[in-house]
PDB file of C-alpha atoms and ligand atoms in Angstrom:
ATOM      1  CA  MET A   1      -0.106  -0.173   0.017  1.00  0.00           C
ATOM      2  CA  LYS A   2       2.582   2.490   1.084  1.00  0.00           C
ATOM      3  CA  GLU A   3       4.716   1.462  -2.177  1.00  0.00           C
ATOM      4  CA  LEU A   4       1.612   2.536  -4.365  1.00  0.00           C
ATOM      5  CA  ILE A   5       1.257   5.848  -2.487  1.00  0.00           C
ATOM      6  CA  ASN A   6       4.866   6.509  -2.967  1.00  0.00           C
ATOM      7  CA  GLU A   7       4.564   5.806  -6.697  1.00  0.00           C
ATOM      8  CA  ILE A   8       1.378   8.163  -6.983  1.00  0.00           C
ATOM      9  CA  ASN A   9       3.068  10.855  -4.984  1.00  0.00           C
ATOM     10  CA  GLN A  10       6.162  10.538  -7.289  1.00  0.00           C
ATOM     11  CA  PHE A  11       3.788  10.786 -10.163  1.00  0.00           C
ATOM     12  CA  ARG A  12       2.292  14.046  -8.631  1.00  0.00           C
ATOM     13  CA  ASP A  13       5.642  15.466  -7.694  1.00  0.00           C
ATOM     14  CA  ASP A  14       7.134  14.922 -11.052  1.00  0.00           C
ATOM     15  CA  ARG A  15       4.592  17.082 -12.515  1.00  0.00           C
ATOM     16  CA  GLY A  16       4.629  19.765  -9.896  1.00  0.00           C
ATOM     17  CA  TRP A  17       0.997  19.135  -8.823  1.00  0.00           C
ATOM     18  CA  GLY A  18       1.636  18.728  -5.066  1.00  0.00           C
ATOM     19  CA  GLY A  19       0.487  22.301  -4.147  1.00  0.00           C
ATOM     20  CA  ASN A  20      -2.835  21.282  -5.557  1.00  0.00           C
ATOM     21  CA  HIS A  21      -3.077  18.178  -3.561  1.00  0.00           C
ATOM     22  CA  ASP A  22      -4.640  19.143  -0.161  1.00  0.00           C
ATOM     23  CA  ALA A  23      -7.371  17.476   1.681  1.00  0.00           C
ATOM     24  CA  ARG A  24     -10.063  19.773   0.411  1.00  0.00           C
ATOM     25  CA  SER A  25      -8.976  19.515  -3.351  1.00  0.00           C
ATOM     26  CA  LEU A  26      -8.460  15.379  -2.880  1.00  0.00           C
ATOM     27  CA  ALA A  27     -12.041  15.442  -1.399  1.00  0.00           C
ATOM     28  CA  ILE A  28     -13.381  17.134  -4.592  1.00  0.00           C
ATOM     29  CA  SER A  29     -11.356  14.986  -6.876  1.00  0.00           C
ATOM     30  CA  ILE A  30     -12.560  11.731  -5.306  1.00  0.00           C
ATOM     31  CA  SER A  31     -16.155  12.962  -5.879  1.00  0.00           C
ATOM     32  CA  LEU A  32     -15.460  13.958  -9.403  1.00  0.00           C
ATOM     33  CA  GLU A  33     -13.890  10.702 -10.318  1.00  0.00           C
ATOM     34  CA  ALA A  34     -16.907   8.897  -8.892  1.00  0.00           C
ATOM     35  CA  SER A  35     -18.765  10.848 -11.017  1.00  0.00           C
ATOM     36  CA  GLU A  36     -16.953   9.710 -13.983  1.00  0.00           C
ATOM     37  CA  LEU A  37     -17.539   6.185 -12.864  1.00  0.00           C
ATOM     38  CA  LEU A  38     -21.255   7.085 -12.710  1.00  0.00           C
ATOM     39  CA  GLU A  39     -21.256   8.294 -16.163  1.00  0.00           C
ATOM     40  CA  CYS A  40     -20.038   5.157 -17.483  1.00  0.00           C
ATOM     41  CA  PHE A  41     -23.294   3.638 -16.571  1.00  0.00           C
ATOM     42  CA  GLN A  42     -25.647   6.473 -17.666  1.00  0.00           C
ATOM     43  CA  TRP A  43     -28.791   5.604 -19.664  1.00  0.00           C
ATOM     44  CA  GLN A  44     -28.039   1.806 -19.890  1.00  0.00           C
ATOM     45  CA  SER A  45     -28.266  -0.982 -17.699  1.00  0.00           C
ATOM     46  CA  ALA A  46     -25.113  -2.353 -15.802  1.00  0.00           C
ATOM     47  CA  GLU A  47     -24.724  -5.319 -17.776  1.00  0.00           C
ATOM     48  CA  ASP A  48     -24.890  -3.150 -21.064  1.00  0.00           C
ATOM     49  CA  SER A  49     -22.372  -0.839 -19.463  1.00  0.00           C
ATOM     50  CA  ILE A  50     -19.802  -3.293 -18.663  1.00  0.00           C
ATOM     51  CA  ALA A  51     -20.130  -4.939 -21.783  1.00  0.00           C
ATOM     52  CA  LYS A  52     -19.608  -1.938 -23.881  1.00  0.00           C
ATOM     53  CA  ASP A  53     -16.704  -0.690 -22.116  1.00  0.00           C
ATOM     54  CA  LYS A  54     -15.524  -2.424 -19.168  1.00  0.00           C
ATOM     55  CA  GLN A  55     -11.890  -0.734 -19.356  1.00  0.00           C
ATOM     56  CA  ALA A  56     -13.504   2.827 -18.918  1.00  0.00           C
ATOM     57  CA  ILE A  57     -15.198   1.713 -15.808  1.00  0.00           C
ATOM     58  CA  ILE A  58     -11.870   0.032 -14.358  1.00  0.00           C
ATOM     59  CA  ASP A  59      -9.808   3.319 -15.173  1.00  0.00           C
ATOM     60  CA  GLU A  60     -12.443   5.379 -13.375  1.00  0.00           C
ATOM     61  CA  MET A  61     -12.526   3.055 -10.424  1.00  0.00           C
ATOM     62  CA  ALA A  62      -8.675   3.423 -10.335  1.00  0.00           C
ATOM     63  CA  ASP A  63      -9.189   7.055 -10.441  1.00  0.00           C
ATOM     64  CA  VAL A  64     -11.037   6.980  -7.316  1.00  0.00           C
ATOM     65  CA  TYR A  65      -8.851   4.589  -5.498  1.00  0.00           C
ATOM     66  CA  ILE A  66      -5.667   6.862  -6.628  1.00  0.00           C
ATOM     67  CA  TYR A  67      -7.398   9.798  -5.024  1.00  0.00           C
ATOM     68  CA  LEU A  68      -8.526   7.931  -1.728  1.00  0.00           C
ATOM     69  CA  LEU A  69      -4.897   6.810  -1.450  1.00  0.00           C
ATOM     70  CA  GLN A  70      -3.799  10.344  -1.749  1.00  0.00           C
ATOM     71  CA  PHE A  71      -6.447  11.577   0.674  1.00  0.00           C
ATOM     72  CA  SER A  72      -5.654   8.873   3.269  1.00  0.00           C
ATOM     73  CA  ASP A  73      -1.778   9.942   3.048  1.00  0.00           C
ATOM     74  CA  VAL A  74      -2.546  13.635   3.531  1.00  0.00           C
ATOM     75  CA  LEU A  75      -4.490  12.780   6.455  1.00  0.00           C
ATOM     76  CA  GLY A  76      -1.858  10.416   7.673  1.00  0.00           C
ATOM     77  CA  GLU A  77      -4.533   7.392   8.232  1.00  0.00           C
ATOM     78  CA  ASP A  78      -4.319   3.987   6.768  1.00  0.00           C
ATOM     79  CA  LEU A  79      -7.096   3.359   4.344  1.00  0.00           C
ATOM     80  CA  VAL A  80      -7.350  -0.401   4.866  1.00  0.00           C
ATOM     81  CA  HIS A  81      -7.266   0.280   8.691  1.00  0.00           C
ATOM     82  CA  ALA A  82      -9.873   2.863   8.257  1.00  0.00           C
ATOM     83  CA  ALA A  83     -12.326   0.678   6.348  1.00  0.00           C
ATOM     84  CA  ARG A  84     -11.671  -2.236   8.796  1.00  0.00           C
ATOM     85  CA  GLU A  85     -12.624   0.078  11.557  1.00  0.00           C
ATOM     86  CA  LYS A  86     -15.695   1.461   9.808  1.00  0.00           C
ATOM     87  CA  MET A  87     -16.802  -2.157   9.092  1.00  0.00           C
ATOM     88  CA  LYS A  88     -16.794  -2.616  12.828  1.00  0.00           C
ATOM     89  CA  LYS A  89     -19.134   0.574  13.269  1.00  0.00           C
ATOM     90  CA  ASN A  90     -21.294  -0.928  10.504  1.00  0.00           C
ATOM     91  CA  ALA A  91     -21.604  -4.187  12.016  1.00  0.00           C
ATOM     92  CA  ILE A  92     -22.958  -2.425  15.367  1.00  0.00           C
ATOM     93  CA  LYS A  93     -25.178   0.165  13.415  1.00  0.00           C
ATOM     94  CA  TYR A  94     -26.869  -3.025  10.922  1.00  0.00           C
ATOM     95  CA  PRO A  95     -26.920  -5.903  13.218  1.00  0.00           C
ATOM     96  CA  ILE A  96     -27.526  -9.189  11.596  1.00  0.00           C
ATOM     97  CA  ASN A  97     -31.431  -9.852  11.882  1.00  0.00           C
ATOM     98  CA  VAL A  98     -31.533 -13.017  13.736  1.00  0.00           C
ATOM     99  CA  THR A  99     -35.048 -14.531  13.800  1.00  0.00           C
ATOM    100  CA  THR A 100     -35.935 -17.413  16.240  1.00  0.00           C
TER     101      THR A 100
HETATM  102 MG1   MG B 201     -11.298   9.720 -14.602  1.00  0.00          MG
END
């Protein structure tokens, strides 16, 4: 994970983009890339969208992930750890409905 973050940061720094990548800008970018992912599904079923251009969907998914990794790095928080902690909260908030 850290190796990938370092590669992403190197890519950013090689292009002089570091100054634009604060938490606010990254949060905006996550939302914009998520919208680009949604656009892949506009006006058609999920099945048709994937059949038409699965690579475009994968590329947009990766864009979201890249910005999420950068966001976690700026915050100094591990994304996997944060996801696991949130899943614990979700388990409490949404308990398994056991009927007896
Ligand atoms: Mg994109």
